[in-house]
Amino acid sequence: MDKLSTTPRSSSRRAWANLTTVVLVLLVLPYLWHRTHNPTTFLPKLHSTASSSNKCSQYFAHLVASDPAIDIAHHELPSAMASLRIFAHCYLDNDQLPLPPGLEAKIIPFLQPQLPHHFTRNGSALLREVPPHALIWRTFRTQMKGKGIVIGCDRNDQLALIIALLNVLDALGNELPIQIVHSVDVPHDEVHAAATNLNQQVWFVNASSVTKQPLSIRTVATIINSFEEMIYMDPASVPLVAPAMLFDTQRYVDTGLLFFKDKKEVPSYLARSYKGLYTSLLPTSEEKAIFGTRQLASIWNKISTTHKNGTHSPQHEVSIFESNFRSVVSDGLFVINRSEHFMGLIIGAALELWGKNHSHQPKELLWLGHVISGGISPASVAKSFNYYYSAIPGTIATNKLSLSVCGSTQFHFSDEDQEVESPTALWASGLLQQAQLDELEGSIIPSDYPFRDATNDNNLSCIFIAKSSNEDTYKYSGVKQAQRRSQRLIKFTPEELAHFRHVMHAWASHEHVM
């Protein structure tokens, strides 16, 4: 009887013991898997290895042994970024090391293991074929040549905009070659006819032949064009100066990058958890010690800059990193030296695919990818941003208390002539209609304080400057915000207005646009 009475207790204990074992296994297995499949845990063992080639071969041999499929897309994001950086250091930057078979396609699984084809109307190919057993993207990188303009096209309804953009480029005296990277069928004959009449040299690159997974056309275009130095233009962007001059700006000369700031919107801050995530993606001290990559402690430190006129402007760079806004860069036009920053483009593409839940908008990966690649410091990336936020051009209205400008277009001004009364307008996000152009008087460049997007029927946004105080007042759709930082009122000269009309006429001159 006593024996029978203890059986339920024994069964209960065994059940609890089994349950505890299962729970422990479930808790420990992910940790063990992480330790086994995270190649960065192997880094300390490489310190004693003498040669760079041995370090590279041992690192990737361990990676293959721990995960034969090398499904890097399912690795934890920090270890995936580390493997990409080390791969670039070992095999993209060093053309002497032999590549383990099949490694490239596994480390960069979102791109096909073949070179993109660049064709003219008559079928001429711009790039050579890859030699047998050669590294595809190292070969591609060595074949980058010259400077040019890249236009991304992922919708058929962008054709009219592209032809209009070719008209504008011709009117501005553009002599740079142009590559149209497209993921949809583009009528080559029609575009070439327009380009030939305008004396513009155009090449076509089919993005679908290179990408394995869906990426934004902007991201693909920055990777697969053939230029060593490129100016990317969205079809809806309108340059207002000869594009080649952007390569001569001091920010680009110093950093190999040139970005423009977007319109500041209502504060949308980066969550604290994402700050930790992005910091975890940066190169570590072990990477630096073993492979010589740049170590970056944080991208959230305060950064300031000194301008040509000697003024010190700490708020400019701080607003990019330390203020933690989710939206900073304008993706309509930017300039990149691809030979210097190619890995930053690859890292940005990987983040776009593998970081679907990241807090930043995909366009922000244009600059974040370069920081995380370790190829450039946060301070240098911050320096690559044009000082001014996008401005609103229009009629200057006045009353007793303030001046205001309202409009639906954004202008991006040069920051290299801050001492002159009217800085140069470099490009526009969207084009002024004729009615707006007839009433165009000036523009207000906002300070770094965020403001609301327009929601009214006319899709107009307005910025106000107070006349009699040091407070600048912003008004977007009836919402006012005051901020004690200076804005800048610009009044266009007759020569500038005539130039804008010249660009507008060129943009509207094609029958598809009229």
GROMACS .gro file of N, CA and C in nm, residues 226-347:
model
  366
  226SER      N    1   2.859   5.103  -6.412
  226SER     CA    2   3.000   5.076  -6.437
  226SER      C    3   3.091   5.194  -6.404
  227PHE      N    4   3.036   5.303  -6.351
  227PHE     CA    5   3.117   5.422  -6.326
  227PHE      C    6   3.199   5.408  -6.197
  228GLU      N    7   3.318   5.463  -6.201
  228GLU     CA    8   3.398   5.470  -6.079
  228GLU      C    9   3.341   5.578  -5.987
  229GLU      N   10   3.295   5.686  -6.045
  229GLU     CA   11   3.232   5.794  -5.969
  229GLU      C   12   3.097   5.824  -6.033
  230MET      N   13   2.993   5.830  -5.952
  230MET     CA   14   2.859   5.842  -6.009
  230MET      C   15   2.778   5.951  -5.940
  231ILE      N   16   2.688   6.010  -6.018
  231ILE     CA   17   2.582   6.096  -5.965
  231ILE      C   18   2.451   6.022  -5.988
  232TYR      N   19   2.384   5.984  -5.881
  232TYR     CA   20   2.255   5.916  -5.896
  232TYR      C   21   2.145   6.021  -5.901
  233MET      N   22   2.051   6.002  -5.997
  233MET     CA   23   1.936   6.091  -6.008
  233MET      C   24   1.809   6.009  -6.016
  234ASP      N   25   1.713   6.046  -5.935
  234ASP     CA   26   1.578   5.991  -5.948
  234ASP      C   27   1.515   6.054  -6.072
  235PRO      N   28   1.429   5.982  -6.146
  235PRO     CA   29   1.368   6.041  -6.265
  235PRO      C   30   1.292   6.170  -6.238
  236ALA      N   31   1.241   6.188  -6.116
  236ALA     CA   32   1.164   6.308  -6.083
  236ALA      C   33   1.252   6.423  -6.034
  237SER      N   34   1.382   6.402  -6.025
  237SER     CA   35   1.473   6.508  -5.984
  237SER      C   36   1.510   6.595  -6.103
  238VAL      N   37   1.535   6.722  -6.076
  238VAL     CA   38   1.568   6.816  -6.183
  238VAL      C   39   1.696   6.891  -6.147
  239PRO      N   40   1.808   6.860  -6.213
  239PRO     CA   41   1.931   6.937  -6.186
  239PRO      C   42   1.915   7.080  -6.234
  240LEU      N   43   1.974   7.173  -6.162
  240LEU     CA   44   1.968   7.314  -6.197
  240LEU      C   45   2.105   7.370  -6.235
  241VAL      N   46   2.209   7.287  -6.225
  241VAL     CA   47   2.344   7.323  -6.268
  241VAL      C   48   2.401   7.204  -6.345
  242ALA      N   49   2.508   7.229  -6.420
  242ALA     CA   50   2.576   7.119  -6.488
  242ALA      C   51   2.620   7.016  -6.384
  243PRO      N   52   2.576   6.891  -6.395
  243PRO     CA   53   2.602   6.793  -6.289
  243PRO      C   54   2.749   6.772  -6.256
  244ALA      N   55   2.837   6.786  -6.354
  244ALA     CA   56   2.979   6.758  -6.331
  244ALA      C   57   3.038   6.843  -6.220
  245MET      N   58   2.981   6.961  -6.195
  245MET     CA   59   3.037   7.047  -6.092
  245MET      C   60   3.021   6.987  -5.952
  246LEU      N   61   2.929   6.892  -5.935
  246LEU     CA   62   2.911   6.829  -5.804
  246LEU      C   63   3.033   6.749  -5.763
  247PHE      N   64   3.109   6.698  -5.862
  247PHE     CA   65   3.231   6.625  -5.830
  247PHE      C   66   3.339   6.716  -5.771
  248ASP      N   67   3.325   6.847  -5.792
  248ASP     CA   68   3.426   6.942  -5.745
  248ASP      C   69   3.392   7.005  -5.610
  249THR      N   70   3.276   6.972  -5.554
  249THR     CA   71   3.241   7.029  -5.424
  249THR      C   72   3.339   6.979  -5.318
  250GLN      N   73   3.366   7.065  -5.220
  250GLN     CA   74   3.466   7.031  -5.120
  250GLN      C   75   3.427   6.910  -5.038
  251ARG      N   76   3.299   6.895  -5.009
  251ARG     CA   77   3.255   6.780  -4.930
  251ARG      C   78   3.284   6.650  -5.005
  252TYR      N   79   3.258   6.649  -5.135
  252TYR     CA   80   3.284   6.528  -5.213
  252TYR      C   81   3.434   6.503  -5.226
  253VAL      N   82   3.511   6.607  -5.252
  253VAL     CA   83   3.656   6.591  -5.265
  253VAL      C   84   3.716   6.534  -5.137
  254ASP      N   85   3.665   6.579  -5.022
  254ASP     CA   86   3.720   6.536  -4.893
  254ASP      C   87   3.677   6.395  -4.853
  255THR      N   88   3.556   6.354  -4.891
  255THR     CA   89   3.501   6.228  -4.839
  255THR      C   90   3.467   6.124  -4.944
  256GLY      N   91   3.457   6.164  -5.072
  256GLY     CA   92   3.412   6.070  -5.174
  256GLY      C   93   3.263   6.046  -5.172
  257LEU      N   94   3.191   6.128  -5.094
  257LEU     CA   95   3.045   6.119  -5.082
  257LEU      C   96   2.987   6.259  -5.081
  258LEU      N   97   2.866   6.273  -5.133
  258LEU     CA   98   2.791   6.399  -5.120
  258LEU      C   99   2.643   6.366  -5.109
  259PHE      N  100   2.586   6.398  -4.993
  259PHE     CA  101   2.445   6.376  -4.967
  259PHE      C  102   2.376   6.509  -4.939
  260PHE      N  103   2.246   6.512  -4.965
  260PHE     CA  104   2.165   6.629  -4.936
  260PHE      C  105   2.059   6.592  -4.833
  261LYS      N  106   2.028   6.689  -4.747
  261LYS     CA  107   1.930   6.663  -4.642
  261LYS      C  108   1.789   6.678  -4.695
  262ASP      N  109   1.702   6.594  -4.645
  262ASP     CA  110   1.561   6.598  -4.681
  262ASP      C  111   1.492   6.706  -4.600
  263LYS      N  112   1.368   6.732  -4.634
  263LYS     CA  113   1.284   6.821  -4.554
  263LYS      C  114   1.265   6.761  -4.416
  264LYS      N  115   1.283   6.842  -4.313
  264LYS     CA  116   1.265   6.791  -4.178
  264LYS      C  117   1.117   6.781  -4.145
  265GLU      N  118   1.077   6.665  -4.097
  265GLU     CA  119   0.938   6.640  -4.066
  265GLU      C  120   0.916   6.645  -3.915
  266VAL      N  121   0.790   6.628  -3.874
  266VAL     CA  122   0.760   6.623  -3.732
  266VAL      C  123   0.853   6.523  -3.665
  267PRO      N  124   0.911   6.554  -3.548
  267PRO     CA  125   1.011   6.465  -3.489
  267PRO      C  126   0.967   6.320  -3.486
  268SER      N  127   1.047   6.236  -3.549
  268SER     CA  128   1.025   6.092  -3.546
  268SER      C  129   1.159   6.032  -3.508
  269TYR      N  130   1.174   6.001  -3.381
  269TYR     CA  131   1.305   5.965  -3.329
  269TYR      C  132   1.331   5.816  -3.336
  270LEU      N  133   1.459   5.783  -3.340
  270LEU     CA  134   1.504   5.645  -3.341
  270LEU      C  135   1.491   5.587  -3.200
  271ALA      N  136   1.427   5.471  -3.189
  271ALA     CA  137   1.410   5.408  -3.058
  271ALA      C  138   1.546   5.373  -2.999
  272ARG      N  139   1.554   5.376  -2.865
  272ARG     CA  140   1.680   5.349  -2.797
  272ARG      C  141   1.734   5.210  -2.833
  273SER      N  142   1.644   5.113  -2.849
  273SER     CA  143   1.689   4.978  -2.881
  273SER      C  144   1.760   4.973  -3.016
  274TYR      N  145   1.716   5.057  -3.111
  274TYR     CA  146   1.780   5.057  -3.242
  274TYR      C  147   1.916   5.125  -3.238
  275LYS      N  148   1.934   5.220  -3.146
  275LYS     CA  149   2.067   5.278  -3.130
  275LYS      C  150   2.167   5.169  -3.091
  276GLY      N  151   2.124   5.082  -3.000
  276GLY     CA  152   2.210   4.971  -2.961
  276GLY      C  153   2.235   4.874  -3.075
  277LEU      N  154   2.131   4.849  -3.156
  277LEU     CA  155   2.146   4.758  -3.270
  277LEU      C  156   2.248   4.812  -3.368
  278TYR      N  157   2.234   4.938  -3.408
  278TYR     CA  158   2.327   4.993  -3.507
  278TYR      C  159   2.469   4.999  -3.452
  279THR      N  160   2.483   5.028  -3.324
  279THR     CA  161   2.617   5.027  -3.264
  279THR      C  162   2.677   4.888  -3.270
  280SER      N  163   2.594   4.784  -3.250
  280SER     CA  164   2.644   4.646  -3.253
  280SER      C  165   2.688   4.603  -3.392
  281LEU      N  166   2.647   4.675  -3.495
  281LEU     CA  167   2.684   4.639  -3.633
  281LEU      C  168   2.819   4.696  -3.674
  282LEU      N  169   2.876   4.785  -3.593
  282LEU     CA  170   3.002   4.849  -3.628
  282LEU      C  171   3.120   4.753  -3.609
  283PRO      N  172   3.232   4.778  -3.677
  283PRO     CA  173   3.351   4.694  -3.658
  283PRO      C  174   3.395   4.692  -3.512
  284THR      N  175   3.441   4.577  -3.466
  284THR     CA  176   3.482   4.559  -3.327
  284THR      C  177   3.633   4.576  -3.312
  285SER      N  178   3.677   4.582  -3.187
  285SER     CA  179   3.821   4.593  -3.160
  285SER      C  180   3.895   4.468  -3.208
  286GLU      N  181   3.828   4.351  -3.202
  286GLU     CA  182   3.893   4.228  -3.249
  286GLU      C  183   3.911   4.230  -3.400
  287GLU      N  184   3.811   4.280  -3.473
  287GLU     CA  185   3.827   4.294  -3.618
  287GLU      C  186   3.945   4.384  -3.650
  288LYS      N  187   3.955   4.495  -3.578
  288LYS     CA  188   4.065   4.589  -3.602
  288LYS      C  189   4.199   4.524  -3.574
  289ALA      N  190   4.208   4.451  -3.462
  289ALA     CA  191   4.336   4.390  -3.423
  289ALA      C  192   4.379   4.282  -3.521
  290ILE      N  193   4.283   4.206  -3.574
  290ILE     CA  194   4.317   4.090  -3.658
  290ILE      C  195   4.326   4.126  -3.805
  291PHE      N  196   4.229   4.203  -3.853
  291PHE     CA  197   4.223   4.231  -3.997
  291PHE      C  198   4.255   4.375  -4.032
  292GLY      N  199   4.271   4.461  -3.932
  292GLY     CA  200   4.306   4.599  -3.961
  292GLY      C  201   4.191   4.686  -4.006
  293THR      N  202   4.067   4.640  -3.986
  293THR     CA  203   3.952   4.722  -4.021
  293THR      C  204   3.938   4.837  -3.922
  294ARG      N  205   3.867   4.941  -3.963
  294ARG     CA  206   3.848   5.057  -3.877
  294ARG      C  207   3.756   5.021  -3.760
  295GLN      N  208   3.793   5.061  -3.640
  295GLN     CA  209   3.706   5.040  -3.524
  295GLN      C  210   3.629   5.168  -3.496
  296LEU      N  211   3.497   5.155  -3.485
  296LEU     CA  212   3.411   5.270  -3.458
  296LEU      C  213   3.336   5.245  -3.329
  297ALA      N  214   3.359   5.328  -3.230
  297ALA     CA  215   3.297   5.306  -3.100
  297ALA      C  216   3.148   5.335  -3.103
  298SER      N  217   3.108   5.440  -3.172
  298SER     CA  218   2.967   5.477  -3.172
  298SER      C  219   2.940   5.573  -3.287
  299ILE      N  220   2.818   5.571  -3.338
  299ILE     CA  221   2.779   5.670  -3.437
  299ILE      C  222   2.691   5.776  -3.374
  300TRP      N  223   2.686   5.777  -3.242
  300TRP     CA  224   2.595   5.871  -3.173
  300TRP      C  225   2.671   5.979  -3.099
  301ASN      N  226   2.804   5.983  -3.113
  301ASN     CA  227   2.881   6.088  -3.048
  301ASN      C  228   2.854   6.222  -3.114
  302LYS      N  229   2.871   6.328  -3.037
  302LYS     CA  230   2.852   6.462  -3.092
  302LYS      C  231   2.963   6.492  -3.193
  303ILE      N  232   2.923   6.547  -3.306
  303ILE     CA  233   3.017   6.577  -3.413
  303ILE      C  234   2.990   6.720  -3.457
  304SER      N  235   3.095   6.797  -3.477
  304SER     CA  236   3.077   6.934  -3.523
  304SER      C  237   3.162   6.955  -3.647
  305THR      N  238   3.149   7.071  -3.706
  305THR     CA  239   3.225   7.099  -3.827
  305THR      C  240   3.263   7.246  -3.832
  306THR      N  241   3.370   7.277  -3.903
  306THR     CA  242   3.411   7.414  -3.926
  306THR      C  243   3.398   7.442  -4.074
  307HIS      N  244   3.330   7.550  -4.110
  307HIS     CA  245   3.303   7.580  -4.250
  307HIS      C  246   3.413   7.668  -4.309
  308LYS      N  247   3.404   7.689  -4.439
  308LYS     CA  248   3.508   7.764  -4.510
  308LYS      C  249   3.529   7.904  -4.452
  309ASN      N  250   3.420   7.968  -4.408
  309ASN     CA  251   3.432   8.104  -4.355
  309ASN      C  252   3.479   8.106  -4.210
  310GLY      N  253   3.513   7.990  -4.154
  310GLY     CA  254   3.566   7.984  -4.019
  310GLY      C  255   3.463   7.967  -3.910
  311THR      N  256   3.335   7.972  -3.946
  311THR     CA  257   3.231   7.957  -3.845
  311THR      C  258   3.222   7.812  -3.799
  312HIS      N  259   3.189   7.796  -3.672
  312HIS     CA  260   3.178   7.662  -3.613
  312HIS      C  261   3.031   7.627  -3.602
  313SER      N  262   2.992   7.512  -3.652
  313SER     CA  263   2.850   7.477  -3.657
  313SER      C  264   2.827   7.339  -3.598
  314PRO      N  265   2.822   7.327  -3.464
  314PRO     CA  266   2.805   7.195  -3.404
  314PRO      C  267   2.671   7.131  -3.434
  315GLN      N  268   2.566   7.210  -3.457
  315GLN     CA  269   2.434   7.152  -3.473
  315GLN      C  270   2.417   7.081  -3.607
  316HIS      N  271   2.500   7.113  -3.704
  316HIS     CA  272   2.484   7.052  -3.838
  316HIS      C  273   2.502   6.902  -3.832
  317GLU      N  274   2.619   6.856  -3.788
  317GLU     CA  275   2.644   6.714  -3.786
  317GLU      C  276   2.571   6.643  -3.673
  318VAL      N  277   2.551   6.712  -3.561
  318VAL     CA  278   2.481   6.651  -3.449
  318VAL      C  279   2.342   6.606  -3.492
  319SER      N  280   2.276   6.684  -3.578
  319SER     CA  281   2.139   6.651  -3.616
  319SER      C  282   2.133   6.522  -3.697
  320ILE      N  283   2.244   6.482  -3.759
  320ILE     CA  284   2.244   6.359  -3.838
  320ILE      C  285   2.256   6.237  -3.748
  321PHE      N  286   2.343   6.244  -3.650
  321PHE     CA  287   2.369   6.126  -3.567
  321PHE      C  288   2.308   6.137  -3.427
  322GLU      N  289   2.345   6.243  -3.355
  322GLU     CA  290   2.312   6.245  -3.214
  322GLU      C  291   2.165   6.275  -3.188
  323SER      N  292   2.098   6.349  -3.275
  323SER     CA  293   1.958   6.381  -3.253
  323SER      C  294   1.865   6.265  -3.287
  324ASN      N  295   1.917   6.165  -3.358
  324ASN     CA  296   1.846   6.038  -3.376
  324ASN      C  297   1.721   6.047  -3.462
  325PHE      N  298   1.713   6.139  -3.555
  325PHE     CA  299   1.598   6.143  -3.643
  325PHE      C  300   1.600   6.023  -3.736
  326ARG      N  301   1.482   5.970  -3.766
  326ARG     CA  302   1.474   5.851  -3.851
  326ARG      C  303   1.491   5.886  -3.998
  327SER      N  304   1.462   6.008  -4.037
  327SER     CA  305   1.470   6.047  -4.178
  327SER      C  306   1.562   6.167  -4.191
  328VAL      N  307   1.670   6.151  -4.267
  328VAL     CA  308   1.768   6.257  -4.281
  328VAL      C  309   1.798   6.288  -4.427
  329VAL      N  310   1.830   6.186  -4.507
  329VAL     CA  311   1.886   6.207  -4.640
  329VAL      C  312   1.776   6.218  -4.745
  330SER      N  313   1.802   6.299  -4.847
  330SER     CA  314   1.717   6.304  -4.965
  330SER      C  315   1.774   6.207  -5.067
  331ASP      N  316   1.689   6.118  -5.119
  331ASP     CA  317   1.738   6.015  -5.211
  331ASP      C  318   1.719   6.053  -5.357
  332GLY      N  319   1.681   6.177  -5.385
  332GLY     CA  320   1.659   6.218  -5.523
  332GLY      C  321   1.786   6.239  -5.602
  333LEU      N  322   1.895   6.276  -5.532
  333LEU     CA  323   2.024   6.299  -5.599
  333LEU      C  324   2.134   6.286  -5.494
  334PHE      N  325   2.237   6.210  -5.527
  334PHE     CA  326   2.354   6.199  -5.439
  334PHE      C  327   2.474   6.157  -5.524
  335VAL      N  328   2.594   6.174  -5.468
  335VAL     CA  329   2.718   6.151  -5.542
  335VAL      C  330   2.806   6.056  -5.461
  336ILE      N  331   2.862   5.953  -5.527
  336ILE     CA  332   2.943   5.854  -5.456
  336ILE      C  333   3.064   5.815  -5.542
  337ASN      N  334   3.180   5.812  -5.480
  337ASN     CA  335   3.298   5.752  -5.541
  337ASN      C  336   3.290   5.602  -5.512
  338ARG      N  337   3.251   5.524  -5.610
  338ARG     CA  338   3.223   5.382  -5.588
  338ARG      C  339   3.349   5.300  -5.567
  339SER      N  340   3.460   5.343  -5.626
  339SER     CA  341   3.584   5.269  -5.606
  339SER      C  342   3.629   5.277  -5.461
  340GLU      N  343   3.599   5.388  -5.394
  340GLU     CA  344   3.635   5.405  -5.253
  340GLU      C  345   3.532   5.341  -5.160
  341HIS      N  346   3.406   5.343  -5.199
  341HIS     CA  347   3.298   5.309  -5.105
  341HIS      C  348   3.210   5.195  -5.155
  342PHE      N  349   3.266   5.105  -5.237
  342PHE     CA  350   3.184   4.999  -5.294
  342PHE      C  351   3.125   4.908  -5.186
  343MET      N  352   3.205   4.877  -5.084
  343MET     CA  353   3.155   4.786  -4.980
  343MET      C  354   3.043   4.850  -4.901
  344GLY      N  355   3.045   4.981  -4.887
  344GLY     CA  356   2.934   5.049  -4.820
  344GLY      C  357   2.804   5.030  -4.894
  345LEU      N  358   2.810   5.021  -5.027
  345LEU     CA  359   2.690   4.996  -5.107
  345LEU      C  360   2.640   4.853  -5.086
  346ILE      N  361   2.732   4.757  -5.079
  346ILE     CA  362   2.694   4.617  -5.054
  346ILE      C  363   2.632   4.602  -4.915
  347ILE      N  364   2.694   4.666  -4.816
  347ILE     CA  365   2.641   4.660  -4.679
  347ILE      C  366   2.501   4.721  -4.674
   0.00000   0.00000   0.00000
